[in-house]
GROMACS .gro file of C-alpha atoms in nm:
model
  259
    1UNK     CA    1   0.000   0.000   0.000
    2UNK     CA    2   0.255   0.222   0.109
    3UNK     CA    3   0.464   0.138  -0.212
    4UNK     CA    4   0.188   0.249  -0.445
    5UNK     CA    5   0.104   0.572  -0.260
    6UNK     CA    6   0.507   0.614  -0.360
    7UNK     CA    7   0.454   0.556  -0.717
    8UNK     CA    8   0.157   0.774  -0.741
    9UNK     CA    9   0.324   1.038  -0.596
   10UNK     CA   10   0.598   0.971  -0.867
   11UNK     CA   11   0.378   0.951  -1.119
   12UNK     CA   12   0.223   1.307  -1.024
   13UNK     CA   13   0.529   1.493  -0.969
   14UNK     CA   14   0.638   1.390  -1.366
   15UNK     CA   15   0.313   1.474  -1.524
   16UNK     CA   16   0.349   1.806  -1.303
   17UNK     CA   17   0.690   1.885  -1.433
   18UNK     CA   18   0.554   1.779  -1.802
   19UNK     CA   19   0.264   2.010  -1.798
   20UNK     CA   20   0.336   2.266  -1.600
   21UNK     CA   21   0.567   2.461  -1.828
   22UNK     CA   22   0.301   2.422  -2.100
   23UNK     CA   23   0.048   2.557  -1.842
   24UNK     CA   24   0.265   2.862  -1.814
   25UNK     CA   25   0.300   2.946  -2.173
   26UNK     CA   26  -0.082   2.929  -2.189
   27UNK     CA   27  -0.110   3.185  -1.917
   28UNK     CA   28   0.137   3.409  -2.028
   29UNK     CA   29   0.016   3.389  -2.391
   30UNK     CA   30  -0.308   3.609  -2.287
   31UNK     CA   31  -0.046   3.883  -2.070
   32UNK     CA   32  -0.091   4.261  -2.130
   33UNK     CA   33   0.265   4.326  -2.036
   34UNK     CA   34   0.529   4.385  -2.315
   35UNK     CA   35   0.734   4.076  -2.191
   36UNK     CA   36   0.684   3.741  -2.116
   37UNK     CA   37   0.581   3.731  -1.726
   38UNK     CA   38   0.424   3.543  -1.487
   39UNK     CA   39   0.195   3.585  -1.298
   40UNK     CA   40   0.034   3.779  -1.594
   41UNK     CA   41  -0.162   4.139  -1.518
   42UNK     CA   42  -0.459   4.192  -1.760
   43UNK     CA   43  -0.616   4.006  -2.024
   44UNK     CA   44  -0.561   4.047  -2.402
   45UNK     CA   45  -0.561   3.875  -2.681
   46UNK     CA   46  -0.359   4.113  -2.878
   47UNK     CA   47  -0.021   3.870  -2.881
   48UNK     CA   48  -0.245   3.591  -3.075
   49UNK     CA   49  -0.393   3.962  -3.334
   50UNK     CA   50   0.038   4.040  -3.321
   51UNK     CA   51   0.146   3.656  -3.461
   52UNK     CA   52  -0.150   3.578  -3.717
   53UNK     CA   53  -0.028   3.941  -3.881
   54UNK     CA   54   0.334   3.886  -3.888
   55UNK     CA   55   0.364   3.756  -4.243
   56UNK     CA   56   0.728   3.628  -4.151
   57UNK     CA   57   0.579   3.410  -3.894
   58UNK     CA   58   0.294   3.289  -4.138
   59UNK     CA   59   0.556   3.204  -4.385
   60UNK     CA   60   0.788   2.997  -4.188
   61UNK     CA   61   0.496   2.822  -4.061
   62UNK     CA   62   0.367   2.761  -4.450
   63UNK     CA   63   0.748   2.660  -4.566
   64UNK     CA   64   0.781   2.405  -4.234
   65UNK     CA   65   0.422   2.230  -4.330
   66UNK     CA   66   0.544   2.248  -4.716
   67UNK     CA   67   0.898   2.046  -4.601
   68UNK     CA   68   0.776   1.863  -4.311
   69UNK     CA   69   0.486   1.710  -4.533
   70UNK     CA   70   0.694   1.708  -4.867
   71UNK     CA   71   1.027   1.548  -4.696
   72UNK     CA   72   0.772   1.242  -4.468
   73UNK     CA   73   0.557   1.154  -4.759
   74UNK     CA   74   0.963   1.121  -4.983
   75UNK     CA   75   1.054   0.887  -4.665
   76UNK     CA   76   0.789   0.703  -4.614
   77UNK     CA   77   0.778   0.581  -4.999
   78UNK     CA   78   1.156   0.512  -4.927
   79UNK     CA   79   1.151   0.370  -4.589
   80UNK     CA   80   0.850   0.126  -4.633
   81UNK     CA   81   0.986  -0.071  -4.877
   82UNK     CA   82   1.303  -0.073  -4.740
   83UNK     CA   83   1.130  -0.171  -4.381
   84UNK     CA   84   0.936  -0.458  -4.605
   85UNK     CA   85   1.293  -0.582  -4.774
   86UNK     CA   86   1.441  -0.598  -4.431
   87UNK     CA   87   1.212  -0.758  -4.272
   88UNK     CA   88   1.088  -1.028  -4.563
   89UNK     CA   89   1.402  -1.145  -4.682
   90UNK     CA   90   1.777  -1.264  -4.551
   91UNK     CA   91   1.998  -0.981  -4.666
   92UNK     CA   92   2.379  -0.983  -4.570
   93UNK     CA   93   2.493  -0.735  -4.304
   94UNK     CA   94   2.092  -0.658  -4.278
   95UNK     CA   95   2.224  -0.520  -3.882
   96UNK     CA   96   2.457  -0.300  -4.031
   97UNK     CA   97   2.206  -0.138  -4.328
   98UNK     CA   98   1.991  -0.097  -3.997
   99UNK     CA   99   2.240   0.095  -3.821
  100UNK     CA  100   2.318   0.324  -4.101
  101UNK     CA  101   1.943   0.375  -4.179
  102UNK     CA  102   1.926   0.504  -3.830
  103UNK     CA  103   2.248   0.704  -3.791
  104UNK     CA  104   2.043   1.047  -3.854
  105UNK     CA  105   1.887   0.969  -3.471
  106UNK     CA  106   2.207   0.862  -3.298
  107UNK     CA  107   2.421   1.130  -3.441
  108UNK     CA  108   2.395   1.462  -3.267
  109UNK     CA  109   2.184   1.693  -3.408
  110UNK     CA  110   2.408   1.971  -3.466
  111UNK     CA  111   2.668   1.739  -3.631
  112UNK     CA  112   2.424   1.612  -3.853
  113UNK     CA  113   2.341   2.011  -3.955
  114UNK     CA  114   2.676   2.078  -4.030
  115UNK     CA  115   2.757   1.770  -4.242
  116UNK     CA  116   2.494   1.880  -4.465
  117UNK     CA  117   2.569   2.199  -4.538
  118UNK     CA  118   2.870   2.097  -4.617
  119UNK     CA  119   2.750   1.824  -4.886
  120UNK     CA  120   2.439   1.968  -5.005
  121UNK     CA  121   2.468   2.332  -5.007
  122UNK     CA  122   2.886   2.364  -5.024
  123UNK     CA  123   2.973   2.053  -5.214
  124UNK     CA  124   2.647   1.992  -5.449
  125UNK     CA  125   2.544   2.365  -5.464
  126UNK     CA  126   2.173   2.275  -5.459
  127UNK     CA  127   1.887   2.559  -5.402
  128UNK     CA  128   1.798   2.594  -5.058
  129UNK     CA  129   1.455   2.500  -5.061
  130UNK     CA  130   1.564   2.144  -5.224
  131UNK     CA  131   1.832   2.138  -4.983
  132UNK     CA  132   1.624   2.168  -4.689
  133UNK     CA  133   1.402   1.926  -4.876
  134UNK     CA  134   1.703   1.675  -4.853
  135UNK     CA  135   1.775   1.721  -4.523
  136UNK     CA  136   1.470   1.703  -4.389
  137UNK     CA  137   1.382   1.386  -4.553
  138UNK     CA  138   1.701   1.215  -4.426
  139UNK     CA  139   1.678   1.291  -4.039
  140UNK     CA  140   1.251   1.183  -4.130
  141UNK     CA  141   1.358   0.840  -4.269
  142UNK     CA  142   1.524   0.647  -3.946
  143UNK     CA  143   1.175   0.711  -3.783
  144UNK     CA  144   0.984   0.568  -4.095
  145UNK     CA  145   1.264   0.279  -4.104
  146UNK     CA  146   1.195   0.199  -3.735
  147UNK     CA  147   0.840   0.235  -3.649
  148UNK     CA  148   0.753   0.083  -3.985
  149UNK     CA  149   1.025  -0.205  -3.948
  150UNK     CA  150   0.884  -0.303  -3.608
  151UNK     CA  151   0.518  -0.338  -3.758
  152UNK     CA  152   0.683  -0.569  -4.044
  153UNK     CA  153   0.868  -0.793  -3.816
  154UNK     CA  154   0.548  -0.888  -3.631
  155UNK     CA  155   0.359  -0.920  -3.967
  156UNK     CA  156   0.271  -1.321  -4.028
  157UNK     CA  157   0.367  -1.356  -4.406
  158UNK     CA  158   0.200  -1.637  -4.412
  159UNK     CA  159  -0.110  -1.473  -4.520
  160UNK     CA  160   0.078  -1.319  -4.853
  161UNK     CA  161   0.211  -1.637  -4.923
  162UNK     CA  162  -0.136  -1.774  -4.923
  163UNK     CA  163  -0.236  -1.445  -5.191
  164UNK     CA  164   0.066  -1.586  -5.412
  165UNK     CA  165  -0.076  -1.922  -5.440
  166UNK     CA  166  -0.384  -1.792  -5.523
  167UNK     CA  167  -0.246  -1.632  -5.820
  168UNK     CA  168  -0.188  -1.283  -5.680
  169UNK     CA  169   0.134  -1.084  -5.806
  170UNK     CA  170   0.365  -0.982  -5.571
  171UNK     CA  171   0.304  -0.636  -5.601
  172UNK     CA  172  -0.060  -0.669  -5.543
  173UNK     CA  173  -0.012  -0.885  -5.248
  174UNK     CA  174   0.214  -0.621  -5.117
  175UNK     CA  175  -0.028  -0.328  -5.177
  176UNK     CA  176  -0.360  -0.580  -5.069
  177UNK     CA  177  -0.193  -0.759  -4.799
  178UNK     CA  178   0.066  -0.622  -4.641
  179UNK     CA  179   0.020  -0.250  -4.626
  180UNK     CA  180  -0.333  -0.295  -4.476
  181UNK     CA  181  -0.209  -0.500  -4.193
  182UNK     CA  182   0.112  -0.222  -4.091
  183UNK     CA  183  -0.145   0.089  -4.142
  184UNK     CA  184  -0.135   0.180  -3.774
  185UNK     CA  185   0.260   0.144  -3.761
  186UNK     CA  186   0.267   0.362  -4.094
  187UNK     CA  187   0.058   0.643  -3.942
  188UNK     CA  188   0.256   0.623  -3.632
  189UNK     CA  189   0.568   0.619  -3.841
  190UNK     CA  190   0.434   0.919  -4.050
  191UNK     CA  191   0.344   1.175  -3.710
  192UNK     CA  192   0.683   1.075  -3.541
  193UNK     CA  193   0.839   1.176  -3.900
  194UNK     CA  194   0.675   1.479  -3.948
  195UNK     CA  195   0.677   1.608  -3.592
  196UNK     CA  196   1.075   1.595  -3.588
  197UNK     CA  197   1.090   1.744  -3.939
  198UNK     CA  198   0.851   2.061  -3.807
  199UNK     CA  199   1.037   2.097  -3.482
  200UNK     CA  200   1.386   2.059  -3.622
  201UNK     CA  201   1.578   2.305  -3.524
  202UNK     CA  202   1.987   2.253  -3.640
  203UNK     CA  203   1.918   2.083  -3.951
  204UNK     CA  204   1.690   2.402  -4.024
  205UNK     CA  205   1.942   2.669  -3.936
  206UNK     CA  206   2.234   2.508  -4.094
  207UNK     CA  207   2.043   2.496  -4.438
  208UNK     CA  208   1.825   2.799  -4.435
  209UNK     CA  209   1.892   3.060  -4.666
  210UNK     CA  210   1.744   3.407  -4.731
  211UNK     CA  211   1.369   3.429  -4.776
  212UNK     CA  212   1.330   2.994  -4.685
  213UNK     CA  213   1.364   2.982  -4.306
  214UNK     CA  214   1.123   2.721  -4.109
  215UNK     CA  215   0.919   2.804  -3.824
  216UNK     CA  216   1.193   2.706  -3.526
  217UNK     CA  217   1.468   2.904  -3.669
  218UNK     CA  218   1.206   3.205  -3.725
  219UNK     CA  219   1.124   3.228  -3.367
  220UNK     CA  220   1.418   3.189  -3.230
  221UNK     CA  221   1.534   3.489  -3.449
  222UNK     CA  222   1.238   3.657  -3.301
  223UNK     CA  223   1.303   3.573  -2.953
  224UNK     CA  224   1.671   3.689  -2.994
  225UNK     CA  225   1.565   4.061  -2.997
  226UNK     CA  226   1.158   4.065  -2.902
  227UNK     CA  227   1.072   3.900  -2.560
  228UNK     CA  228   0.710   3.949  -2.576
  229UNK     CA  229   0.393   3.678  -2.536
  230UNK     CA  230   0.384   3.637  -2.937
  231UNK     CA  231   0.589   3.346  -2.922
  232UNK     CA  232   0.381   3.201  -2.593
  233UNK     CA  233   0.071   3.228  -2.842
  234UNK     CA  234   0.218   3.100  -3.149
  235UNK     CA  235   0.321   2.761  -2.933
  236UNK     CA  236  -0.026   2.777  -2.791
  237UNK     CA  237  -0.198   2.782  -3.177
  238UNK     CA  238   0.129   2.497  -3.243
  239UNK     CA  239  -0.048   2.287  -2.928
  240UNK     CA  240  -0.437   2.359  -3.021
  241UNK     CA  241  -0.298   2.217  -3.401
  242UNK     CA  242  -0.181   1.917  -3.252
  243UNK     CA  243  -0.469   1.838  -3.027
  244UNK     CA  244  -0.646   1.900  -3.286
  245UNK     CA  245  -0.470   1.652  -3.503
  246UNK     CA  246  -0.462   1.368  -3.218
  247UNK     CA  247  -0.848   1.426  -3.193
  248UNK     CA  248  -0.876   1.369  -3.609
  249UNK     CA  249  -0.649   1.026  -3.553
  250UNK     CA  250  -0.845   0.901  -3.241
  251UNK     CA  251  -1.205   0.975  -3.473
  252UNK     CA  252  -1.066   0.757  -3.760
  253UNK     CA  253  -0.782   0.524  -3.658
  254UNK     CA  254  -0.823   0.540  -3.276
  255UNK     CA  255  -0.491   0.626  -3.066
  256UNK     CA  256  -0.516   0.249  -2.918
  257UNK     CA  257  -0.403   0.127  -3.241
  258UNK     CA  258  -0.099   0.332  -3.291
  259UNK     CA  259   0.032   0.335  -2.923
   0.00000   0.00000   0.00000
């Protein structure tokens, strides 16, 4: 008894220092002060008005749906194959082409950045926006290759195998069969991918260029020399999207089946 009092107390102390600090960016989001405070004196909604007009804002938010969308949808028609190749057949030194695919996650961030610049932007001189493109879709693939990978490993082929007798091609058993029965681990794989591609911060910096900067980098330009609630009420509009989202996924797929 006494030991689950102790783990409940646990348990409430982490979900208290989880949502807490989002708590507090809500409050101070609706501030009439000039900076970010707490507690806040006043209500306005002025600072949600002062980010919905800056057209900067509005357009690093449009480019980071563009490449977030553009460089998950490129890695998942990569990585799911690849996941179904992996996990279908014996390939040699299939541990090591795992490792690799998953190198983007391991590596630190930063590093990653860097090494990119230097190959697509120095090396290949490529446009920035297909640049970022690039780099977007290579730290979004690991996630496809792993959440996607997991679903095929616990896939029984059996039931393709069955479609082939019956005089199915492989590609239609592939399309019919399999990708049907990993649809949950493909969404999952999709939101993990695009949620690191929108938030990604040193990838984003490193291959920004003028005009094409993504949402992260934009605000913490803006942060550098404006400490005011606008940023506390565009990452309140950033959580009401993604509630929103999670509310769309639980209506039609249902969050049991991609936890």
């Amino acid at each position: 008894m006494r030991k689950q009092k102790g783990m409940t107390i646990i348990a409430i102390l982490v979900f208290a220092f989880l949502f807490l600090p989002l708590l507090l960016i809500v409050v101070t989001s609706f501030g009439t002060a000039a900076a970010i405070q707490f507690p806040i004196k006043g209500f306005t909604l002025d600072w949600y008005g002062n980010a919905l007009r800056s057209e900067t804002m509005l357009e690093s938010f449009k480019l980071s749906l563009i490449v977030g969308l553009l460089a998950t949808i490129l890695a998942l028609l990569v990585g799911v194959p690849a996941s179904y190749a992996l996990a279908r057949y014996t390939v040699k030194g299939k541990n090591l082409i795992k490792s690799f695919f998953l190198s983007p996650t391991v590596i630190p961030g930063i590093v990653v950045g860097y090494t990119l610049f230097q190959f697509i932007v120095v090396a290949l001189g490529l446009p920035v926006f297909q640049g970022l493109l690039i780099g977007h879709f290579l730290i979004s693939l690991p996630y496809i290759i792993r959440v996607v990978g997991s679903s095929m490993d616990q896939l029984d082929y059996s039931m393709e195998e069955v479609a082939w007798t019956l005089g199915c091609t492989r590609f239609r058993a592939f399309m019919q069969i399999v990708l049907p029965n990993v649809s949950s681990g493909i969404f999952a794989a999709f939101m993990l991918a695009f949620v690191n591609s929108f938030n990604n911060v040193p990838v984003s910096m490193f291959l920004s260029g003028p005009g094409v900067t993504m949402l992260p980098t934009s605000l913490l330009s803006y942060m550098e020399y404006n400490y005011d609630p606008t940023v506390s009420a565009i990452s309140v509009m950033l959580m009401l999207l993604t509630i929103g989202l999670m509310y769309l996924i639980e209506k039609t797929l249902g969050l049991a089946s991609i936890a």
